[in-house]
């Protein structure tokens, strides 16, 4: 499909400069594409380099306009992609015309999305190369934007089971006979929806749970619900588990989207035990609370919650305690010992016709769930492919031997192990354990790295507070392997940069080098980059490698091998870069850093506010010493 001439559209959706990010750039920054100036540009090198525009909310998009740098002699090769809630989907694939430097329009079937991405594959025409350069980008909606008709969201999911894995759940709906609400079990649940009480939202990226004040309730309950209750594997019988045996985790990413009148209260997720709630996530107006038993206002998360704001809640239950995390940060720990527990999620409206008017289906509570996962373990493994025979681990495939004691399986709860890790110190900004962040942006704080449920969680907050760890060991040469993933948990803002790197012990990378073996500029990234900085290089010469696609929101095993002969990177056991030697008058051999240590960072490139909250999760970190036969 050839580009068409630029035409007027219903509404321009192009965001501001702070909402534009890229996987890579030189001095020509991503924000240049929305400054209205064809004389500035974004440039990113490499097949798979991308530029992303965050729209701030889900909108209908049917057209993207691009102005190509040197567009009369170059034909950019690219894809236009949209985020469907779980992955990037290509809406358009082709080339620019090669005849103009002005905006050209690329139209496609309308899609509902909150993010648009330009995925570059270099250029053709006057020669060819792997640079991707744009001077301006505009995003436009079609006439069908926000029509409110529901449906499949312009190419999104059509059934709740296409958004959430419902294999081990049943749903209870606010319809049916008095005190006997309808329940849908597996296998029927996989092909089931009920408009408007259990259906896919307009954007096609979440499941909508709605419960009206006049809905049918269960016997003994005064309030209606549309919610999931966890079941045994495959959706068989109702499951129960003990809070004192094993580790039980539920992670739910959701948003409250509507509250009932007069009594604006809705529960969105909970742990239930026996015949009563153990703890819930409860919204009362703009106040978001964690409850404990009958105490509805046990712990205040925020008093400024806005409807539609997506957040993540994580319950980790073990050893008679319930740890509750909000957007990756531990909010409270509850003592609880019982063997009749189970997880629930959805909309449990805390109002009825006796305390809320009007008494009808137009008066309701509503929650949209974007993601929902539950794990149960006995504490002996993480459940994430941690077997010693796993060939997706470089250490297994290449027989690296036994991990060094500095390694960490994160099989404990609380702060990181001080015998293995250094954390920020000082009291910068008035908080103990904080110091200035990357390039003086925000703060790096010890409080932003915690361990629970077998996972290290590094949290980046909206205010710029983020995490930083240094492995408490310096070495020249070695092998590291880390199982990690990341994701944004907020709706908008500047994005954090996750990294695994070897930082020189002496601290001067221009003299000693730096090995950034995992780096990407958005926690939701679909590509991975490495930067190997040469030692003895005053001009900071480096080697770069890119790998696409890699969904960085999913678990992967990332390994790095540093020997006297080479630097080698691996993803899921497969080699993806190898660099060696390269010394000349401007630099030393690339593998000749005198000494370094592992850092794990969630870097803030933005400032003290306006960040998009994110989490960087690590399942384990393993270090292997070189054997005497290693070369």
C-alpha positions as a printed Julia matrix, in Angstrom:
631×3 Matrix{Float64}:
   0.0     0.0    0.0
   1.52    3.31  -1.12
   1.33    6.43   1.01
  -1.5     8.81   0.25
  -1.4    12.57   0.32
  -1.99   14.06   3.75
  -5.66   14.68   4.43
  -7.61   16.21   7.27
  -8.82   13.82   9.96
 -11.42   14.12  12.7
  -9.01   14.88  15.52
  -5.26   15.11  16.02
  -4.04   13.0   18.95
  -0.32   13.79  18.79
   1.03   14.01  22.37
   3.57   16.44  23.76
   7.33   16.03  23.89
   7.41   14.26  27.29
   5.27   11.42  25.9
   7.66   10.59  23.05
  10.37    7.99  23.68
  12.69    5.86  21.58
  14.75    2.72  21.9
  17.82    4.68  20.88
  18.91    8.04  19.51
  21.96   10.13  18.84
  21.96   13.86  19.59
  18.73   14.1   17.57
  16.25   13.34  20.34
  12.77   11.72  20.17
  10.96   14.89  21.28
  12.03   16.62  18.07
   9.33   14.82  16.06
   6.54   16.76  17.79
   8.08   20.24  17.89
   6.43   21.43  14.65
   9.81   22.05  13.03
  10.86   20.12   9.92
  14.4    21.3   10.54
  14.84   19.06  13.61
  14.67   15.28  13.74
  14.9    12.04  15.67
  17.56    9.59  14.51
  18.02    6.05  15.78
  20.45    3.52  14.37
  19.68   -0.13  13.78
  17.13   -2.44  12.24
  14.36   -2.5   14.84
  14.99    0.92  16.37
  11.66    2.37  17.43
   9.95    5.65  18.27
   6.91    5.54  20.57
   4.14    8.06  21.19
   2.09    7.61  24.37
  -1.42    9.02  23.86
  -2.17    9.14  27.59
  -5.49    7.3   27.22
  -7.07    4.76  24.93
  -8.16    6.38  21.68
  -9.22    5.31  18.19
  -6.33    5.74  15.75
  -6.64    5.31  11.99
  -3.88    7.48  10.54
  -0.26    8.38  11.22
   1.59   11.11   9.31
   5.35   10.96   8.88
   7.9    13.42   7.57
  11.11   11.66   6.56
  14.55   13.21   6.95
  16.08   13.62   3.46
  12.76   12.29   2.2
  13.43   13.19  -1.44
  16.38   10.8   -1.62
  15.54    8.2    1.03
  12.7     5.72   1.33
  12.28    4.75   4.96
  11.31    1.1    5.49
   9.09    0.76   8.55
   6.09   -0.64  10.39
   3.43    1.31  12.27
   2.36   -0.62  15.35
  -0.19   -0.21  18.12
  -0.32   -1.65  21.64
  -3.35   -3.95  22.09
  -2.95   -4.28  25.84
  -0.59   -7.24  25.79
   1.58   -6.97  22.66
   2.56   -4.78  19.72
   0.49   -5.36  16.56
   1.49   -4.12  13.1
  -1.23   -1.93  11.54
   0.78   -0.77   8.52
   3.97   -1.95   6.83
   5.7    -0.3    3.88
   8.02    2.45   2.69
   7.91    6.22   2.39
   7.56    7.62  -1.14
  11.07    9.01  -1.52
   9.63   12.12  -3.19
   9.02   14.61  -0.36
  10.28   15.86   3.0
   6.74   16.95   3.96
   4.25   14.94   5.99
   2.84   11.87   4.25
  -0.24   10.06   5.51
  -0.46    6.33   6.23
  -3.98    5.06   6.89
  -5.15    1.75   8.31
  -8.26    0.18   9.8
  -9.2     2.03  13.03
  -7.65    0.57  16.18
  -8.22    1.31  19.86
  -4.91    1.93  21.59
  -3.03    4.12  24.04
   0.33    3.9   22.26
   1.61    4.1   18.69
   5.08    3.0   17.61
   7.21    3.56  14.52
   9.41    0.46  14.06
  12.24    1.32  11.7
  14.11   -0.98   9.33
  16.53    1.6    7.89
  16.18    3.21   4.49
  16.59    2.58   0.77
  16.89    4.91  -2.24
  20.03    7.02  -2.41
  22.11    4.16  -1.08
  20.86    2.22   1.9
  21.55    2.19   5.61
  20.28    1.24   9.04
  19.58    4.76  10.3
  15.94    5.66  11.0
  15.28    9.4   10.86
  12.01   11.35  11.08
  11.51   15.1   11.31
   7.83   15.12  12.32
   5.14   12.62  13.38
   1.4    13.2   13.81
  -1.24   10.77  15.12
  -4.86   11.17  14.01
  -8.21    9.62  14.85
 -10.95    8.65  12.43
 -14.6     9.51  12.63
 -15.33    6.51  14.81
 -13.44    7.75  17.85
 -15.1     7.28  21.23
 -18.49    6.26  19.85
 -19.38    4.49  23.06
 -20.88    1.5   21.27
 -18.68   -1.08  22.95
 -17.82   -4.01  20.72
 -14.39   -5.41  20.03
 -12.48   -2.17  20.22
 -11.37   -1.96  16.59
  -9.29   -5.1   16.43
  -8.9    -5.91  20.14
 -10.23   -8.95  21.98
 -13.89   -9.94  21.74
 -14.18  -12.39  24.66
 -12.95  -12.0   28.25
 -10.99  -15.25  27.85
  -8.98  -13.57  25.07
  -7.8   -10.91  27.54
  -7.38  -12.95  30.74
  -6.45  -16.57  31.34
  -9.68  -17.82  32.92
  -8.65  -21.49  33.08
  -8.71  -21.64  36.88
 -11.66  -19.33  37.61
 -15.42  -19.08  37.76
 -17.43  -15.88  37.41
 -20.4   -14.78  39.52
 -22.8   -12.29  37.92
 -25.42   -9.93  39.39
 -28.25  -11.67  37.5
 -30.37  -14.78  38.13
 -32.82  -15.83  40.82
 -33.1   -14.0   44.13
 -30.14  -14.97  46.39
 -28.95  -17.32  43.63
 -26.85  -15.29  41.19
 -25.68  -16.86  37.94
 -22.3   -18.59  38.01
 -20.37  -19.62  34.89
 -17.77  -22.38  35.16
 -15.17  -23.88  32.87
 -15.27  -24.94  30.09
 -18.25  -22.69  29.3
 -16.42  -19.67  30.71
 -13.83  -19.67  27.93
 -16.42  -18.71  25.31
 -18.66  -16.62  27.56
 -19.42  -12.93  27.91
 -22.37  -10.98  29.29
 -22.99   -7.4   28.19
 -22.73   -5.21  30.22
 -21.74   -7.15  33.34
 -18.84   -9.29  32.1
 -17.45   -8.25  28.75
 -14.45   -6.75  26.96
 -14.08   -2.98  27.26
 -14.28   -0.65  24.26
 -10.51   -0.68  23.78
 -10.37   -4.46  23.65
  -7.56   -4.56  26.24
  -9.37   -5.29  29.53
 -12.33   -7.19  30.95
 -15.18   -5.03  32.26
 -16.88   -6.15  35.47
 -20.07   -4.23  36.33
 -22.46   -4.68  39.26
 -25.61   -2.47  39.56
 -27.06   -1.55  42.94
 -30.22   -3.57  42.13
 -28.27   -6.67  41.1
 -28.91  -10.15  42.44
 -26.85  -10.96  45.54
 -25.8   -14.18  47.22
 -27.56  -15.32  50.39
 -26.14  -13.51  53.39
 -24.72  -10.66  51.31
 -26.25   -7.22  50.86
 -24.19   -6.19  47.88
 -24.08   -7.32  44.22
 -20.96   -8.49  42.47
 -19.49   -9.35  39.11
 -16.27  -11.06  39.98
 -13.96  -14.01  39.53
 -13.33  -16.64  42.2
 -10.27  -18.87  41.88
 -10.82  -22.58  41.34
  -8.72  -25.71  41.18
  -6.58  -26.25  38.09
  -8.76  -26.4   35.0
 -11.71  -24.75  36.73
 -12.89  -27.79  38.74
 -13.84  -27.46  42.38
 -13.4   -24.38  44.53
  -9.86  -24.1   45.84
  -8.69  -23.22  49.34
  -5.14  -22.73  50.58
  -3.31  -22.07  53.82
  -1.62  -18.78  54.62
   0.94  -20.63  56.76
   2.08  -23.16  54.15
   3.75  -22.32  50.83
   3.65  -19.0   49.01
   0.49  -17.73  47.3
   0.58  -14.73  45.0
  -2.01  -12.8   43.02
  -1.06   -9.88  40.77
  -3.88   -7.85  39.23
  -3.6    -4.79  36.99
  -6.9    -2.96  37.0
  -8.76    0.36  37.09
 -11.92    1.5   38.83
 -14.04    3.09  36.1
 -17.44    3.86  37.71
 -18.87    4.3   41.2
 -22.49    4.11  42.43
 -24.34    7.22  43.56
 -24.74    8.27  47.23
 -22.4     5.5   48.44
 -19.5     5.6   45.93
 -17.7     2.47  47.11
 -16.43   -0.56  45.15
 -14.05   -3.43  45.93
 -11.73   -4.47  43.09
  -9.65   -7.37  44.47
  -9.52   -9.4   47.64
  -8.45  -12.4   49.65
 -11.41  -14.26  51.1
 -11.34  -16.81  53.88
 -14.21  -18.99  55.05
 -17.33  -16.83  55.12
 -15.71  -13.38  55.27
 -13.24  -11.03  53.62
  -9.66  -11.2   54.84
  -8.49   -8.08  53.02
  -9.68   -6.08  50.01
  -8.71   -3.21  47.74
 -11.57   -0.76  48.26
 -12.26    2.59  46.6
 -14.37    5.13  48.52
 -14.78    8.22  46.35
 -11.16    9.2   45.67
  -9.71    7.3   48.64
  -8.14    3.94  47.86
  -7.95    1.7   50.93
  -6.59   -1.65  52.02
  -9.05   -3.27  54.41
  -8.4    -5.8   57.17
 -11.33   -7.95  58.22
 -14.2    -5.65  59.16
 -11.91   -2.61  59.32
 -12.7    -0.95  55.98
 -10.17    1.87  56.47
  -7.11   -0.03  57.65
  -4.45    1.47  55.34
  -4.85    4.43  52.98
  -2.97    3.99  49.69
  -3.97    7.36  48.21
  -6.71    9.94  48.66
  -6.36   11.26  45.1
  -7.35    8.28  42.99
  -8.94    9.23  39.65
 -11.35    6.9   37.9
  -9.75    5.12  34.97
  -6.24    5.13  36.45
  -4.68    1.72  35.91
  -2.71    0.36  38.86
  -1.18   -2.92  39.97
  -1.88   -4.73  43.23
   0.12   -7.74  44.32
  -0.71  -10.03  47.25
   2.09  -12.27  48.56
   0.95  -14.67  51.26
   3.33  -16.92  53.21
   4.36  -17.75  56.75
   1.15  -16.4   58.26
   1.6   -12.96  56.69
   0.02  -11.1   53.78
   2.2    -8.54  52.03
   0.28   -6.11  49.85
   2.06   -4.13  47.11
   0.67   -1.19  45.14
   2.51   -0.42  41.9
   5.42   -2.52  43.15
   5.75   -0.81  46.54
   4.98   -2.6   49.8
   2.05   -0.81  51.46
   1.3    -2.97  54.48
   1.79   -6.44  55.99
  -1.07   -8.23  57.71
  -0.87  -11.14  60.13
  -3.21  -13.93  59.07
  -3.32  -17.66  59.85
  -6.07  -19.66  58.18
  -6.44  -22.6   55.79
  -9.62  -21.6   53.91
  -8.27  -18.75  51.75
  -8.83  -17.96  48.06
  -8.36  -15.01  45.7
 -11.15  -12.97  44.06
 -11.11  -10.06  41.61
 -13.71   -7.97  39.8
 -16.37   -5.46  40.86
 -18.05   -5.89  44.24
 -20.32   -2.86  44.55
 -20.61   -1.69  48.17
 -24.07   -0.16  47.69
 -27.64   -1.31  47.12
 -31.14    0.08  46.63
 -31.41    0.78  50.36
 -28.58    3.33  50.39
 -28.11    4.42  46.78
 -30.48    5.99  44.28
 -31.65    5.48  41.57
 -32.47    1.82  42.14
 -31.69    0.61  38.62
 -29.08   -0.72  36.21
 -27.84    2.79  35.41
 -26.43    3.06  38.95
 -23.46    0.73  39.27
 -19.89    0.04  40.24
 -17.4    -0.98  37.58
 -13.84   -2.27  37.37
 -11.73   -3.08  34.32
  -9.04   -5.76  34.71
  -6.13   -5.69  32.25
  -4.08   -8.55  33.64
  -4.51  -11.2   36.33
  -2.11  -13.93  37.44
  -2.09  -16.31  40.4
   0.69  -18.65  41.52
   0.89  -21.18  44.35
   4.19  -22.72  45.39
   5.76  -24.65  48.23
   8.72  -22.23  48.32
  11.18  -24.6   46.71
  11.13  -22.87  43.3
   9.83  -19.75  41.64
   7.59  -21.45  39.11
   9.26  -19.52  36.3
  11.37  -22.18  34.62
  14.05  -22.37  37.28
  14.93  -26.02  36.64
  18.62  -26.9   36.47
  18.02  -28.71  33.14
  16.56  -25.63  31.45
  18.42  -25.15  28.15
  17.2   -21.54  27.98
  19.85  -20.81  30.58
  23.3   -20.14  29.14
  24.85  -21.56  32.31
  23.13  -24.89  31.68
  23.69  -25.0   27.93
  27.4   -24.17  28.2
  28.08  -25.93  31.51
  29.27  -22.98  33.57
  29.25  -25.05  36.75
  27.98  -24.14  40.21
  26.91  -20.57  41.03
  29.2   -18.56  43.3
  27.86  -17.81  46.84
  27.4   -14.13  45.87
  24.47  -15.33  43.72
  20.96  -14.61  44.99
  17.78  -16.68  44.54
  15.73  -14.08  46.49
  14.21  -16.79  48.67
  13.6   -14.42  51.57
  11.37  -11.45  52.39
  12.28   -7.82  53.07
  15.23   -5.65  52.0
  17.91   -7.15  49.77
  20.6    -9.23  51.47
  23.29   -6.79  52.7
  25.89   -9.55  52.39
  25.3    -9.61  48.64
  24.12   -6.13  47.68
  24.94   -2.49  48.3
  22.03   -0.03  48.2
  21.88    3.79  48.16
  22.89    5.47  51.42
  22.67    8.97  52.82
  19.53   11.04  53.34
  19.19   13.03  50.12
  15.82   14.77  50.01
  15.17   14.01  53.67
  14.73   10.25  53.26
  17.19    7.83  54.8
  18.8     5.54  52.23
  18.51    7.89  49.25
  21.01    9.69  47.06
  20.7    11.67  43.78
  19.53    9.7   40.76
  21.05    9.17  37.35
  22.34   12.53  36.02
  20.78   14.16  39.12
  17.29   13.09  38.02
  15.13   12.25  41.05
  16.55    9.91  43.66
  17.89    6.39  43.95
  16.59    4.9   47.19
  17.06    1.68  49.14
  13.32    1.57  49.83
  12.66    0.99  46.12
  14.21   -2.5   46.06
  12.4    -5.19  48.07
  12.13   -8.98  48.05
   8.97  -11.06  48.46
   7.51  -14.23  47.02
  10.86  -15.27  45.53
  11.13  -12.07  43.48
  13.2    -8.9   43.76
  11.03   -5.93  42.77
  12.68   -2.64  41.88
  10.11    0.17  41.76
  10.15    3.43  39.82
   7.69    5.98  41.19
   5.91    8.9   39.55
   7.93   11.33  41.7
  11.26   10.09  40.31
  12.27    7.82  43.2
  13.69    4.58  41.85
  15.92    1.64  42.69
  19.61    0.83  42.33
  21.68   -2.19  43.41
  25.37   -3.05  43.27
  26.54   -6.61  43.69
  29.03   -6.64  46.56
  31.89   -8.12  44.57
  34.54   -6.71  42.24
  36.19   -8.89  39.63
  37.94   -8.99  36.31
  36.21  -11.63  34.19
  33.29  -13.83  35.06
  29.85  -14.96  33.94
  26.51  -13.58  35.09
  22.99  -14.76  34.35
  19.81  -12.95  35.43
  16.17  -13.86  35.0
  14.16  -10.65  34.78
  11.22   -8.79  33.3
   9.74   -5.29  33.56
   6.54   -3.4   32.89
   4.91   -0.02  33.25
   2.26    0.07  35.96
   1.16    3.67  35.38
  -0.77    5.14  32.47
   1.53    7.93  31.29
   4.72    9.89  31.86
   8.4     9.64  31.08
   9.58    6.05  30.97
  12.2     4.42  33.17
  15.26    2.66  31.68
  15.99   -0.87  33.0
  19.63   -2.03  32.9
  21.94   -4.88  33.85
  25.51   -3.67  33.55
  29.11   -4.11  34.66
  30.35   -0.8   36.04
  34.09   -0.21  36.48
  35.35   -0.43  40.04
  37.3     2.82  39.62
  34.14    4.57  38.36
  35.67    6.17  35.26
  34.12    4.5   32.22
  36.14    6.58  29.73
  39.32    5.18  31.22
  38.13    1.73  32.27
  35.12    0.91  30.05
  31.52   -0.01  30.83
  29.48   -3.06  29.79
  25.73   -2.37  29.49
  24.66   -5.87  28.48
  20.92   -5.36  29.02
  19.51   -1.89  28.34
  16.22   -0.54  27.04
  14.37    2.74  27.34
  10.84    1.59  28.18
   9.81   -1.16  30.62
   7.28   -2.34  28.0
   9.96   -2.53  25.29
   9.85   -5.12  22.53
  13.54   -4.77  21.65
  16.78   -5.15  23.58
  20.03   -3.2   23.18
  23.56   -3.59  24.51
  26.35   -0.99  24.64
  29.92   -2.19  25.19
  32.12    0.84  25.97
  35.83    0.56  25.16
  38.34    1.31  27.92
  40.99    3.97  27.36
  38.57    5.86  25.1
  38.24    9.59  25.84
  35.61    9.9   23.07
  33.56    7.05  24.57
  33.71    4.7   21.61
  31.45    1.69  21.97
  29.89   -1.28  20.2
  26.14   -1.62  19.99
  23.9    -4.65  19.39
  20.11   -4.78  18.98
  17.75   -7.73  19.26
  14.11   -7.59  18.1
  11.56   -8.73  18.89
  12.04   -9.49  22.58
   9.04   -8.85  24.81
  10.7    -7.39  27.89
   7.47   -7.67  29.9
   7.93  -11.46  29.84
  10.49  -13.49  31.79
  13.78  -14.04  29.96
  17.22  -15.3   30.96
  19.92  -12.71  30.19
  23.54  -13.81  30.43
  26.88  -12.05  30.04
  30.29  -13.68  29.65
  33.48  -11.67  30.19
  36.71  -13.52  29.47
  40.25  -12.4   28.58
  39.28  -12.96  24.93
  35.76  -11.58  24.43
  32.5   -10.11  25.68
  29.49  -12.31  24.86
  25.78  -11.77  25.48
  23.02  -14.38  25.58
  19.22  -14.29  25.68
  17.43  -17.48  26.74
  20.57  -19.48  26.1
  21.2   -18.13  22.58
  24.21  -15.95  21.78
  23.2   -12.52  20.48
  26.42  -10.48  20.53
  30.15  -11.09  20.68
  32.87   -8.41  20.76
  36.63   -8.72  21.15
  39.86   -6.72  20.85
  39.54   -3.57  18.67
  42.39   -1.56  20.19
  43.7     1.39  18.21
  45.13    4.85  18.93
  41.73    5.96  20.35
  40.89    3.0   22.58
  42.02   -0.2   24.27
  40.8    -3.74  23.68
  37.11   -3.89  24.51
  37.41   -6.74  27.03
  40.21   -5.1   29.04
  38.3    -3.38  31.84
  40.64   -3.67  34.86
  37.85   -4.56  37.31
  34.1    -4.13  37.63
  30.92   -5.11  39.45
  27.34   -5.93  38.51
  24.72   -3.2   38.82
  20.94   -3.55  38.46
  19.3    -0.2   37.74
  15.95    1.3   36.84
  17.23    4.64  35.6
  15.38    7.95  35.64
  16.19   10.07  32.59
  13.31   12.53  33.19
  13.5    14.46  36.47
  11.81   14.75  39.85
   8.23   14.26  38.6
   6.22   13.2   35.57
   7.55    9.63  35.53
   5.44    6.67  34.46
   5.44    4.25  37.43
   7.13    0.94  36.59
   8.54   -2.22  38.12
  11.7    -4.17  37.27
  11.42   -7.74  38.59
  14.28  -10.21  39.04
  13.72  -13.9   39.76
  17.37  -14.72  40.42
  20.95  -13.49  39.87
  23.76  -16.03  39.41
  27.48  -15.45  39.1
  29.92  -18.07  37.81
  33.68  -17.86  38.08
  35.75  -18.76  35.03
  37.23  -22.23  35.15
  40.94  -22.71  34.59
  40.2   -24.0   31.08
  38.12  -20.99  30.1
  39.49  -18.91  27.27
